[in-house]
Short mmCIF file of N, CA and C and ligand atoms in Angstrom, two decimals:
data_model
loop_
_atom_site.label_atom_id
_atom_site.label_comp_id
_atom_site.label_asym_id
_atom_site.label_seq_id
_atom_site.Cartn_x
_atom_site.Cartn_y
_atom_site.Cartn_z
N MET A 1 -70.76 -91.88 -60.18
CA MET A 1 -69.62 -91.46 -60.89
C MET A 1 -68.51 -92.51 -61.71
N LEU A 2 -68.96 -92.40 -62.00
CA LEU A 2 -67.01 -93.60 -62.08
C LEU A 2 -66.11 -93.31 -62.81
N ASN A 3 -65.67 -93.73 -62.11
CA ASN A 3 -63.30 -93.24 -61.72
C ASN A 3 -62.34 -94.22 -62.31
N ASN A 4 -62.66 -95.41 -62.47
CA ASN A 4 -62.00 -96.38 -63.23
C ASN A 4 -60.99 -95.71 -63.43
N THR A 5 -59.91 -96.36 -63.95
CA THR A 5 -59.38 -96.27 -65.36
C THR A 5 -58.71 -96.99 -65.62
N LEU A 6 -59.68 -97.07 -67.54
CA LEU A 6 -59.01 -98.70 -67.99
C LEU A 6 -57.66 -98.48 -68.27
N PRO A 7 -57.31 -99.25 -68.92
CA PRO A 7 -56.43 -99.94 -69.41
C PRO A 7 -55.66 -99.35 -71.33
N LYS A 8 -54.88 -98.56 -70.87
CA LYS A 8 -54.88 -98.24 -72.52
C LYS A 8 -54.75 -99.16 -73.47
N TYR A 9 -53.97 -100.71 -72.97
CA TYR A 9 -54.09 -101.66 -74.62
C TYR A 9 -54.62 -101.99 -73.49
N PHE A 10 -55.68 -103.48 -74.39
CA PHE A 10 -56.19 -104.87 -74.03
C PHE A 10 -55.88 -106.35 -74.83
N ASP A 11 -55.93 -107.28 -74.53
CA ASP A 11 -55.71 -108.55 -74.87
C ASP A 11 -56.91 -109.00 -74.58
N PRO A 12 -57.76 -108.62 -76.12
CA PRO A 12 -58.97 -109.33 -75.44
C PRO A 12 -59.64 -110.97 -75.98
N ARG A 13 -58.16 -111.71 -76.19
CA ARG A 13 -58.10 -113.23 -75.59
C ARG A 13 -58.28 -113.50 -74.28
N LYS A 14 -57.65 -112.63 -73.54
CA LYS A 14 -57.40 -113.15 -72.58
C LYS A 14 -58.76 -112.45 -71.07
N TYR A 15 -59.30 -111.35 -72.16
CA TYR A 15 -60.47 -110.78 -71.62
C TYR A 15 -62.04 -111.62 -71.59
N ALA A 16 -61.41 -112.01 -72.47
CA ALA A 16 -62.62 -113.10 -72.95
C ALA A 16 -62.46 -114.14 -72.07
N ASN A 17 -61.81 -114.53 -71.93
CA ASN A 17 -61.58 -116.12 -71.51
C ASN A 17 -61.74 -116.10 -69.79
N GLN A 18 -61.27 -114.49 -69.52
CA GLN A 18 -61.96 -114.30 -67.98
C GLN A 18 -62.93 -113.51 -67.45
N LYS A 19 -63.54 -113.68 -68.70
CA LYS A 19 -64.95 -113.45 -68.97
C LYS A 19 -64.77 -111.50 -68.19
N VAL A 20 -64.32 -111.00 -69.14
CA VAL A 20 -63.56 -109.43 -67.76
C VAL A 20 -65.11 -108.69 -68.06
N ALA A 21 -65.97 -107.90 -66.81
CA ALA A 21 -66.93 -105.99 -67.38
C ALA A 21 -65.91 -105.63 -67.66
N LEU A 22 -65.47 -104.56 -68.24
CA LEU A 22 -65.24 -103.30 -68.15
C LEU A 22 -65.57 -102.38 -68.40
N GLU A 23 -66.07 -101.42 -67.47
CA GLU A 23 -67.04 -100.55 -66.78
C GLU A 23 -65.92 -99.07 -66.10
N GLY A 24 -66.18 -97.27 -67.36
CA GLY A 24 -65.88 -96.17 -67.00
C GLY A 24 -64.75 -95.92 -68.53
N ARG A 25 -63.72 -94.48 -68.71
CA ARG A 25 -64.02 -92.97 -68.68
C ARG A 25 -62.56 -93.47 -69.48
N VAL A 26 -62.49 -92.30 -71.14
CA VAL A 26 -62.00 -92.66 -71.71
C VAL A 26 -62.17 -90.94 -72.42
N ALA A 27 -60.79 -90.50 -71.76
CA ALA A 27 -60.79 -89.00 -72.21
C ALA A 27 -60.95 -89.24 -73.76
N LEU A 28 -62.21 -88.13 -74.38
CA LEU A 28 -61.61 -87.74 -75.57
C LEU A 28 -60.31 -87.72 -76.59
N ALA A 29 -59.92 -86.28 -75.53
CA ALA A 29 -58.34 -86.02 -76.17
C ALA A 29 -57.25 -86.67 -76.53
N LEU A 30 -57.77 -88.21 -75.96
CA LEU A 30 -57.07 -89.65 -76.43
C LEU A 30 -57.41 -90.07 -78.02
N MET A 31 -58.27 -89.73 -78.65
CA MET A 31 -58.84 -89.99 -80.42
C MET A 31 -58.53 -88.65 -80.71
N PRO A 32 -57.20 -88.64 -81.27
CA PRO A 32 -57.52 -87.51 -82.52
C PRO A 32 -58.21 -86.85 -83.78
N GLU A 33 -58.39 -88.47 -84.29
CA GLU A 33 -59.53 -88.08 -85.19
C GLU A 33 -60.30 -87.88 -85.11
N LEU A 34 -61.43 -88.11 -83.69
CA LEU A 34 -62.17 -87.74 -83.44
C LEU A 34 -62.27 -86.00 -83.38
N SER A 35 -60.78 -85.65 -82.44
CA SER A 35 -60.85 -84.00 -81.96
C SER A 35 -61.04 -83.20 -82.65
N GLU A 36 -60.54 -83.58 -84.12
CA GLU A 36 -59.76 -82.58 -85.25
C GLU A 36 -61.41 -82.04 -85.86
N VAL A 37 -62.84 -82.98 -85.73
CA VAL A 37 -63.79 -82.98 -85.69
C VAL A 37 -64.93 -82.03 -84.53
N LEU A 38 -64.38 -82.50 -83.59
CA LEU A 38 -65.64 -81.36 -82.53
C LEU A 38 -64.06 -80.42 -82.00
N THR A 39 -65.77 -79.44 -81.69
CA THR A 39 -65.48 -77.81 -81.68
C THR A 39 -64.81 -77.76 -79.86
N SER A 40 -64.59 -78.88 -79.83
CA SER A 40 -63.72 -79.36 -78.05
C SER A 40 -63.25 -80.55 -77.95
N ASN A 41 -62.21 -80.83 -77.22
CA ASN A 41 -62.11 -82.45 -77.18
C ASN A 41 -62.42 -82.62 -75.70
N GLU A 42 -63.66 -81.66 -74.47
CA GLU A 42 -62.83 -81.70 -72.93
C GLU A 42 -63.84 -82.82 -73.03
N GLY A 43 -63.63 -83.76 -71.48
CA GLY A 43 -65.10 -84.45 -71.43
C GLY A 43 -64.21 -85.89 -71.77
N ASP A 44 -64.82 -86.99 -71.50
CA ASP A 44 -65.32 -88.31 -71.96
C ASP A 44 -65.93 -89.79 -72.51
N ALA A 45 -65.82 -90.31 -72.67
CA ALA A 45 -66.69 -91.51 -73.26
C ALA A 45 -66.91 -92.22 -72.25
N VAL A 46 -68.05 -93.25 -72.29
CA VAL A 46 -68.46 -93.87 -70.76
C VAL A 46 -68.08 -95.05 -71.33
N VAL A 47 -67.08 -96.29 -71.20
CA VAL A 47 -67.86 -97.34 -71.80
C VAL A 47 -68.06 -98.45 -70.91
N HIS A 48 -68.60 -99.49 -71.76
CA HIS A 48 -69.26 -100.99 -70.56
C HIS A 48 -69.78 -101.41 -71.89
N LEU A 49 -68.88 -103.00 -70.95
CA LEU A 49 -67.82 -104.45 -72.27
C LEU A 49 -68.34 -105.13 -71.39
N ASP A 50 -68.83 -106.00 -71.69
CA ASP A 50 -69.04 -107.21 -71.38
C ASP A 50 -67.70 -108.26 -72.15
N PHE A 51 -66.88 -109.25 -71.88
CA PHE A 51 -66.27 -110.07 -72.83
C PHE A 51 -66.32 -111.23 -72.50
N ARG A 52 -67.17 -112.16 -73.16
CA ARG A 52 -67.28 -113.82 -73.37
C ARG A 52 -66.01 -114.23 -74.81
N VAL A 53 -65.87 -115.38 -74.78
CA VAL A 53 -65.62 -116.23 -75.81
C VAL A 53 -67.33 -116.89 -76.15
N ASP A 54 -67.10 -116.74 -77.44
CA ASP A 54 -69.11 -116.90 -77.52
C ASP A 54 -69.09 -119.11 -77.91
N GLU A 55 -69.61 -119.26 -78.65
CA GLU A 55 -70.13 -120.80 -78.27
C GLU A 55 -69.11 -120.97 -79.71
N ASP A 56 -68.87 -120.87 -80.70
CA ASP A 56 -68.13 -121.13 -81.87
C ASP A 56 -66.67 -119.99 -81.80
N ARG A 57 -66.22 -120.25 -80.29
CA ARG A 57 -64.85 -120.05 -79.82
C ARG A 57 -64.02 -118.53 -80.47
N ARG A 58 -64.90 -117.58 -80.12
CA ARG A 58 -64.69 -116.61 -81.23
C ARG A 58 -64.62 -115.65 -80.28
N TYR A 59 -63.58 -114.73 -80.06
CA TYR A 59 -63.51 -113.48 -78.74
C TYR A 59 -64.73 -112.27 -78.65
N ILE A 60 -65.03 -111.99 -77.70
CA ILE A 60 -66.67 -110.85 -78.47
C ILE A 60 -66.66 -110.00 -77.68
N ALA A 61 -67.20 -109.06 -77.17
CA ALA A 61 -67.61 -108.44 -76.45
C ALA A 61 -68.14 -106.79 -76.50
N THR A 62 -69.48 -107.36 -75.42
CA THR A 62 -71.21 -106.98 -76.24
C THR A 62 -71.18 -105.55 -75.11
N GLY A 63 -71.16 -105.11 -75.10
CA GLY A 63 -71.66 -103.65 -74.29
C GLY A 63 -72.13 -101.83 -74.89
N SER A 64 -71.20 -100.97 -74.41
CA SER A 64 -72.52 -99.56 -75.15
C SER A 64 -71.31 -98.64 -75.32
N VAL A 65 -70.89 -97.15 -75.39
CA VAL A 65 -70.11 -96.38 -75.08
C VAL A 65 -71.10 -95.06 -75.70
N LYS A 66 -71.14 -93.99 -74.39
CA LYS A 66 -71.55 -92.65 -74.59
C LYS A 66 -71.38 -91.81 -74.38
N ALA A 67 -71.36 -90.36 -75.42
CA ALA A 67 -70.14 -89.59 -74.99
C ALA A 67 -70.81 -88.28 -75.93
N THR A 68 -70.95 -87.54 -74.75
CA THR A 68 -71.03 -85.63 -74.94
C THR A 68 -70.16 -85.14 -76.30
N VAL A 69 -70.18 -85.07 -77.68
CA VAL A 69 -69.77 -84.15 -78.04
C VAL A 69 -70.29 -82.80 -78.57
N HIS A 70 -68.89 -81.51 -78.75
CA HIS A 70 -69.42 -80.85 -79.38
C HIS A 70 -69.00 -80.44 -80.85
N LEU A 71 -70.09 -80.51 -81.57
CA LEU A 71 -69.86 -80.02 -82.46
C LEU A 71 -70.36 -78.39 -83.31
N GLU A 72 -69.77 -78.30 -84.40
CA GLU A 72 -70.49 -76.82 -84.99
C GLU A 72 -71.84 -77.06 -85.64
N CYS A 73 -72.42 -75.94 -84.88
CA CYS A 73 -74.15 -75.89 -85.63
C CYS A 73 -74.33 -75.13 -86.32
N GLN A 74 -74.44 -75.98 -88.03
CA GLN A 74 -74.42 -75.52 -88.81
C GLN A 74 -75.71 -74.00 -89.16
N ARG A 75 -75.71 -73.66 -88.07
CA ARG A 75 -77.56 -72.59 -88.46
C ARG A 75 -77.05 -71.73 -87.51
N CYS A 76 -75.84 -71.30 -86.78
CA CYS A 76 -75.34 -70.62 -86.19
C CYS A 76 -73.99 -70.26 -85.57
N MET A 77 -73.17 -71.18 -86.26
CA MET A 77 -71.87 -71.59 -85.89
C MET A 77 -71.33 -71.76 -84.72
N HIS A 78 -72.27 -71.25 -84.35
CA HIS A 78 -71.59 -72.02 -81.72
C HIS A 78 -72.06 -73.80 -81.84
N PRO A 79 -71.06 -74.10 -81.11
CA PRO A 79 -71.02 -75.25 -80.80
C PRO A 79 -72.46 -75.46 -80.42
N VAL A 80 -72.37 -76.94 -80.28
CA VAL A 80 -73.66 -77.74 -79.96
C VAL A 80 -72.89 -79.01 -79.52
N GLY A 81 -73.80 -79.35 -78.03
CA GLY A 81 -73.62 -80.87 -77.43
C GLY A 81 -74.14 -81.66 -78.54
N ILE A 82 -73.97 -83.29 -78.34
CA ILE A 82 -74.85 -84.43 -78.98
C ILE A 82 -74.39 -85.19 -78.17
N GLU A 83 -75.14 -85.48 -78.05
CA GLU A 83 -75.36 -86.81 -76.95
C GLU A 83 -74.72 -88.37 -78.20
N LEU A 84 -73.97 -88.78 -77.99
CA LEU A 84 -74.32 -89.61 -78.89
C LEU A 84 -74.03 -91.30 -77.65
N GLY A 85 -74.82 -92.44 -78.34
CA GLY A 85 -74.95 -93.26 -77.92
C GLY A 85 -74.63 -94.78 -78.66
N VAL A 86 -73.88 -95.58 -78.27
CA VAL A 86 -73.50 -96.66 -78.92
C VAL A 86 -73.87 -98.19 -79.07
N ASP A 87 -74.76 -99.48 -79.14
CA ASP A 87 -74.69 -100.27 -78.83
C ASP A 87 -73.92 -101.03 -79.64
N LEU A 88 -72.15 -101.86 -78.82
CA LEU A 88 -71.25 -102.28 -79.14
C LEU A 88 -71.57 -103.98 -78.95
N SER A 89 -71.36 -104.59 -80.12
CA SER A 89 -71.17 -106.22 -80.55
C SER A 89 -69.81 -105.98 -81.28
N LEU A 90 -69.07 -105.96 -80.55
CA LEU A 90 -67.67 -106.48 -81.23
C LEU A 90 -66.94 -107.89 -81.37
N GLY A 91 -66.68 -108.10 -82.69
CA GLY A 91 -65.59 -109.45 -82.90
C GLY A 91 -64.20 -108.77 -82.81
N PHE A 92 -62.76 -109.78 -82.00
CA PHE A 92 -61.79 -109.70 -81.93
C PHE A 92 -61.36 -110.49 -83.31
N VAL A 93 -60.45 -110.71 -83.98
CA VAL A 93 -60.23 -111.17 -85.30
C VAL A 93 -57.97 -110.63 -84.86
N TYR A 94 -57.84 -111.20 -85.83
CA TYR A 94 -56.43 -111.52 -86.34
C TYR A 94 -56.09 -110.80 -87.48
N ASP A 95 -56.89 -110.68 -88.10
CA ASP A 95 -56.25 -109.69 -89.12
C ASP A 95 -57.87 -109.48 -90.28
N GLU A 96 -57.50 -108.98 -91.29
CA GLU A 96 -59.03 -108.37 -92.00
C GLU A 96 -59.54 -109.71 -93.28
N ASP A 97 -58.65 -110.65 -93.25
CA ASP A 97 -59.42 -112.28 -93.51
C ASP A 97 -60.54 -112.96 -92.69
N HIS A 98 -60.23 -112.89 -91.47
CA HIS A 98 -60.77 -113.20 -89.71
C HIS A 98 -62.25 -112.66 -90.48
N ALA A 99 -61.94 -111.33 -90.31
CA ALA A 99 -63.07 -110.81 -89.88
C ALA A 99 -64.11 -110.50 -91.03
N LYS A 100 -63.71 -110.77 -92.14
CA LYS A 100 -64.51 -111.23 -93.33
C LYS A 100 -65.27 -112.54 -93.17
N ASN A 101 -64.88 -113.29 -92.05
CA ASN A 101 -65.48 -113.75 -91.75
C ASN A 101 -66.52 -114.37 -90.51
N LEU A 102 -66.66 -113.41 -89.93
CA LEU A 102 -67.29 -112.58 -89.09
C LEU A 102 -68.41 -112.28 -89.48
N PRO A 103 -69.29 -113.62 -88.27
CA PRO A 103 -71.31 -113.35 -88.34
C PRO A 103 -71.62 -111.33 -88.20
N ALA A 104 -72.39 -111.09 -89.17
CA ALA A 104 -72.46 -109.86 -89.78
C ALA A 104 -73.22 -109.19 -88.33
N GLU A 105 -73.97 -109.39 -87.29
CA GLU A 105 -73.81 -108.38 -85.65
C GLU A 105 -73.08 -108.37 -85.08
N TYR A 106 -71.85 -108.84 -85.36
CA TYR A 106 -70.85 -108.39 -85.15
C TYR A 106 -69.16 -107.10 -86.36
N ASP A 107 -69.30 -106.67 -85.03
CA ASP A 107 -68.22 -105.48 -85.96
C ASP A 107 -67.11 -105.83 -85.53
N PRO A 108 -65.69 -105.90 -86.51
CA PRO A 108 -64.32 -106.44 -86.10
C PRO A 108 -63.83 -105.08 -86.38
N VAL A 109 -62.87 -105.80 -85.17
CA VAL A 109 -61.83 -105.41 -84.48
C VAL A 109 -61.12 -106.01 -84.75
N VAL A 110 -59.76 -105.64 -85.05
CA VAL A 110 -58.97 -106.15 -85.77
C VAL A 110 -57.52 -106.25 -84.74
N MET A 111 -57.14 -107.53 -84.16
CA MET A 111 -55.97 -106.96 -82.98
C MET A 111 -54.28 -106.89 -83.32
N THR A 112 -53.84 -106.15 -82.98
CA THR A 112 -51.95 -106.08 -83.55
C THR A 112 -51.84 -106.34 -82.30
N GLU A 113 -50.50 -107.58 -82.59
CA GLU A 113 -50.10 -108.27 -82.13
C GLU A 113 -50.92 -108.46 -80.47
N GLY A 114 -51.77 -108.80 -80.32
CA GLY A 114 -52.70 -109.98 -79.81
C GLY A 114 -53.01 -109.21 -79.16
N GLU A 115 -53.14 -107.51 -79.32
CA GLU A 115 -53.57 -106.94 -78.11
C GLU A 115 -54.25 -105.39 -79.82
N VAL A 116 -55.71 -104.84 -78.73
CA VAL A 116 -56.22 -103.70 -78.97
C VAL A 116 -55.97 -102.27 -78.35
N ILE A 117 -56.13 -100.96 -78.65
CA ILE A 117 -55.90 -99.37 -78.26
C ILE A 117 -57.31 -99.30 -77.53
N LEU A 118 -56.95 -99.53 -76.71
CA LEU A 118 -58.95 -99.01 -76.55
C LEU A 118 -59.20 -97.41 -76.87
N ALA A 119 -58.58 -96.55 -76.41
CA ALA A 119 -59.33 -95.07 -77.09
C ALA A 119 -59.17 -95.38 -78.39
N ASP A 120 -58.71 -95.81 -79.56
CA ASP A 120 -58.82 -96.31 -81.13
C ASP A 120 -59.59 -96.78 -81.10
N MET A 121 -60.34 -97.62 -80.50
CA MET A 121 -61.23 -98.58 -81.12
C MET A 121 -62.60 -98.46 -80.39
N ILE A 122 -62.70 -97.03 -79.18
CA ILE A 122 -63.28 -96.60 -79.38
C ILE A 122 -63.26 -95.07 -80.37
N GLU A 123 -62.31 -94.79 -80.26
CA GLU A 123 -63.07 -93.74 -81.53
C GLU A 123 -63.83 -94.34 -82.56
N GLN A 124 -63.02 -94.94 -83.69
CA GLN A 124 -63.60 -95.14 -84.73
C GLN A 124 -65.65 -95.64 -84.28
N GLU A 125 -65.67 -95.91 -83.38
CA GLU A 125 -67.27 -96.45 -83.05
C GLU A 125 -67.42 -95.65 -82.41
N LEU A 126 -67.29 -93.12 -81.65
CA LEU A 126 -67.99 -92.84 -82.22
C LEU A 126 -67.65 -92.21 -83.20
N LEU A 127 -66.73 -92.22 -84.51
CA LEU A 127 -66.56 -91.52 -85.59
C LEU A 127 -68.04 -91.56 -86.35
N LEU A 128 -67.61 -93.39 -86.25
CA LEU A 128 -69.68 -93.90 -86.83
C LEU A 128 -70.56 -92.79 -86.81
N ALA A 129 -70.46 -93.00 -85.59
CA ALA A 129 -71.84 -92.48 -84.73
C ALA A 129 -72.40 -91.16 -85.05
N LEU A 130 -71.42 -90.41 -85.91
CA LEU A 130 -71.29 -89.07 -85.62
C LEU A 130 -72.28 -88.78 -86.96
N PRO A 131 -73.41 -87.32 -86.29
CA PRO A 131 -74.27 -87.27 -87.35
C PRO A 131 -73.57 -86.16 -88.40
N ILE A 132 -74.06 -86.14 -89.75
CA ILE A 132 -73.50 -86.04 -90.82
C ILE A 132 -73.20 -84.09 -90.26
N VAL A 133 -74.57 -83.26 -90.21
CA VAL A 133 -74.46 -82.22 -90.29
C VAL A 133 -75.16 -82.00 -87.81
N ALA A 134 -74.63 -80.58 -87.45
CA ALA A 134 -75.28 -80.95 -86.26
C ALA A 134 -76.35 -79.81 -86.26
N TYR A 135 -77.11 -79.77 -85.17
CA TYR A 135 -77.80 -78.28 -85.76
C TYR A 135 -77.88 -78.12 -84.28
N HIS A 136 -78.07 -76.70 -83.15
CA HIS A 136 -79.03 -76.93 -82.17
C HIS A 136 -80.41 -77.15 -82.56
N GLU A 137 -81.53 -78.03 -81.06
CA GLU A 137 -82.65 -77.52 -81.60
C GLU A 137 -83.27 -76.55 -81.95
N GLU A 138 -84.80 -76.38 -81.80
CA GLU A 138 -85.65 -74.98 -82.66
C GLU A 138 -85.92 -74.75 -81.56
N ASN A 139 -85.49 -73.05 -82.57
CA ASN A 139 -84.63 -71.79 -81.53
C ASN A 139 -83.73 -72.76 -80.53
N GLY A 140 -83.06 -72.87 -80.05
CA GLY A 140 -81.92 -73.71 -79.72
C GLY A 140 -80.81 -72.66 -80.18
N CYS A 141 -80.50 -72.52 -80.68
CA CYS A 141 -79.80 -71.12 -81.63
C CYS A 141 -79.12 -70.27 -80.98
N ASN A 142 -77.84 -69.70 -80.88
CA ASN A 142 -77.40 -68.19 -79.88
C ASN A 142 -77.63 -67.17 -81.17
N PRO A 143 -78.95 -66.83 -80.28
CA PRO A 143 -78.81 -65.54 -81.01
C PRO A 143 -78.40 -64.58 -81.54
N MET A 144 -77.07 -64.17 -80.51
CA MET A 144 -76.74 -62.97 -81.39
C MET A 144 -75.64 -62.98 -82.92
N ALA A 145 -75.08 -64.61 -82.81
CA ALA A 145 -74.92 -65.22 -83.25
C ALA A 145 -75.51 -65.29 -84.71
N LEU A 146 -77.05 -65.42 -84.84
CA LEU A 146 -77.66 -65.36 -85.62
C LEU A 146 -78.45 -63.90 -86.63
N LYS A 147 -78.18 -62.82 -85.41
CA LYS A 147 -78.66 -61.55 -85.92
C LYS A 147 -77.19 -61.39 -86.63
N TYR A 148 -75.59 -61.73 -86.50
CA TYR A 148 -75.22 -61.42 -86.60
C TYR A 148 -75.09 -61.39 -87.98
N ALA A 149 -75.18 -62.65 -88.64
CA ALA A 149 -75.11 -63.46 -89.36
C ALA A 149 -76.37 -62.72 -90.68
N SER A 150 -77.53 -63.23 -90.21
CA SER A 150 -78.28 -62.28 -91.21
C SER A 150 -78.22 -60.64 -91.46
N SER A 151 -76.78 -60.29 -90.57
CA SER A 151 -77.06 -58.51 -90.51
C SER A 151 -75.85 -58.60 -91.93
N THR A 152 -75.48 -58.97 -92.38
CA THR A 152 -74.28 -58.57 -93.63
C THR A 152 -74.51 -58.15 -94.70
N ASP A 153 -74.42 -56.54 -94.64
CA ASP A 153 -74.40 -55.42 -94.45
C ASP A 153 -73.43 -54.39 -95.37
N ASP A 154 -72.55 -54.66 -94.46
CA ASP A 154 -70.65 -54.89 -95.42
C ASP A 154 -70.87 -56.71 -96.37
N ALA A 155 -71.42 -56.84 -97.10
CA ALA A 155 -70.80 -57.71 -98.20
C ALA A 155 -70.69 -56.65 -99.16
N PRO A 156 -69.95 -57.40 -99.74
CA PRO A 156 -68.69 -56.78 -100.76
C PRO A 156 -70.31 -56.39 -102.21
N ASP A 157 -70.32 -55.01 -102.26
CA ASP A 157 -71.34 -54.43 -103.42
C ASP A 157 -71.67 -55.42 -104.39
N ASP A 158 -71.00 -55.90 -104.95
CA ASP A 158 -71.18 -56.83 -106.32
C ASP A 158 -71.83 -58.29 -106.60
N GLU A 159 -72.73 -58.34 -104.80
CA GLU A 159 -72.96 -59.30 -104.45
C GLU A 159 -74.47 -59.00 -104.65
N ILE A 160 -75.56 -60.26 -105.89
CA ILE A 160 -76.25 -59.86 -105.69
C ILE A 160 -77.40 -60.77 -104.60
N LYS A 161 -77.90 -59.38 -103.72
CA LYS A 161 -79.37 -60.27 -103.03
C LYS A 161 -80.26 -59.57 -102.71
N PRO A 162 -81.24 -60.65 -102.65
CA PRO A 162 -82.83 -60.10 -102.98
C PRO A 162 -83.34 -58.84 -101.97
N ASN A 163 -84.05 -58.18 -102.50
CA ASN A 163 -84.42 -57.24 -102.03
C ASN A 163 -85.21 -57.42 -100.67
N PRO A 164 -84.45 -56.86 -99.37
CA PRO A 164 -85.25 -57.35 -98.62
C PRO A 164 -87.74 -57.75 -98.52
N PHE A 165 -87.43 -55.60 -99.30
CA PHE A 165 -88.28 -55.37 -98.97
C PHE A 165 -89.09 -56.21 -100.36
N SER A 166 -89.20 -56.43 -101.27
CA SER A 166 -89.29 -57.69 -102.61
C SER A 166 -89.99 -58.62 -102.04
N VAL A 167 -88.61 -59.65 -100.66
CA VAL A 167 -89.14 -60.82 -100.30
C VAL A 167 -90.40 -61.09 -99.51
N LEU A 168 -90.12 -59.95 -98.41
CA LEU A 168 -91.66 -59.07 -97.59
C LEU A 168 -93.08 -59.46 -98.75
N ALA A 169 -93.02 -58.89 -99.74
CA ALA A 169 -93.79 -58.63 -100.45
C ALA A 169 -94.88 -59.63 -101.26
N ASP A 170 -93.81 -60.58 -101.72
CA ASP A 170 -93.90 -62.13 -102.26
C ASP A 170 -95.30 -62.83 -100.58
N LEU A 171 -94.13 -62.18 -99.09
CA LEU A 171 -95.26 -63.15 -98.89
C LEU A 171 -96.32 -62.67 -98.37
N LYS A 172 -96.09 -61.10 -98.61
CA LYS A 172 -97.27 -60.71 -98.61
C LYS A 172 -98.75 -61.12 -99.53
N VAL A 173 -98.55 -61.38 -100.39
CA VAL A 173 -98.62 -61.66 -101.37
C VAL A 173 -99.57 -63.72 -101.47
N LYS A 174 -98.54 -64.25 -101.09
CA LYS A 174 -98.97 -66.19 -101.07
C LYS A 174 -99.73 -65.70 -99.63
N LYS A 175 -99.93 -65.53 -99.10
CA LYS A 175 -100.41 -65.24 -97.80
C LYS A 175 -102.23 -65.18 -98.04
N SER A 176 -102.14 -64.12 -99.13
CA SER A 176 -103.88 -63.78 -99.41
C SER A 176 -104.40 -64.83 -100.12
ZN1 ZN B 1 -77.58 -73.53 -84.03
#
């Protein structure tokens, strides 16, 4: 178990110069943009970052972030837990212009007044790692929800629906 309390803000230059190794948890509840797309923002992101100054005097951090997030399954509309794991290779820069000069292997993180808000930085990484649509694994859907979704007999009468028996007949024809 990791119980380390991570700082809310940090100075990447200081951390890089001191070769700080950061390891701990950041609550998903601190990430409003991410929380909005999740069915629940309970839980934490587990963060591991090693800071250093590279050969070109850049402030760098490499490591990973892992989190289990809950999205709405697009088949049964119930929450499905998705494990996200992102390898991080971050280059801390003063502004967007500096970001353009960063080698491609580094994701730029722009410092504000020399500091970075840890939860904001982690949130951006997790947002990029989210799948576009989420589904349970095969047969993992909520059976009650599926049953309910397929028995929409109380739908408006003017809605044109294929006759289920004609669909069955089609299947029989195709099989033979
Ligand atoms: Zn499902």
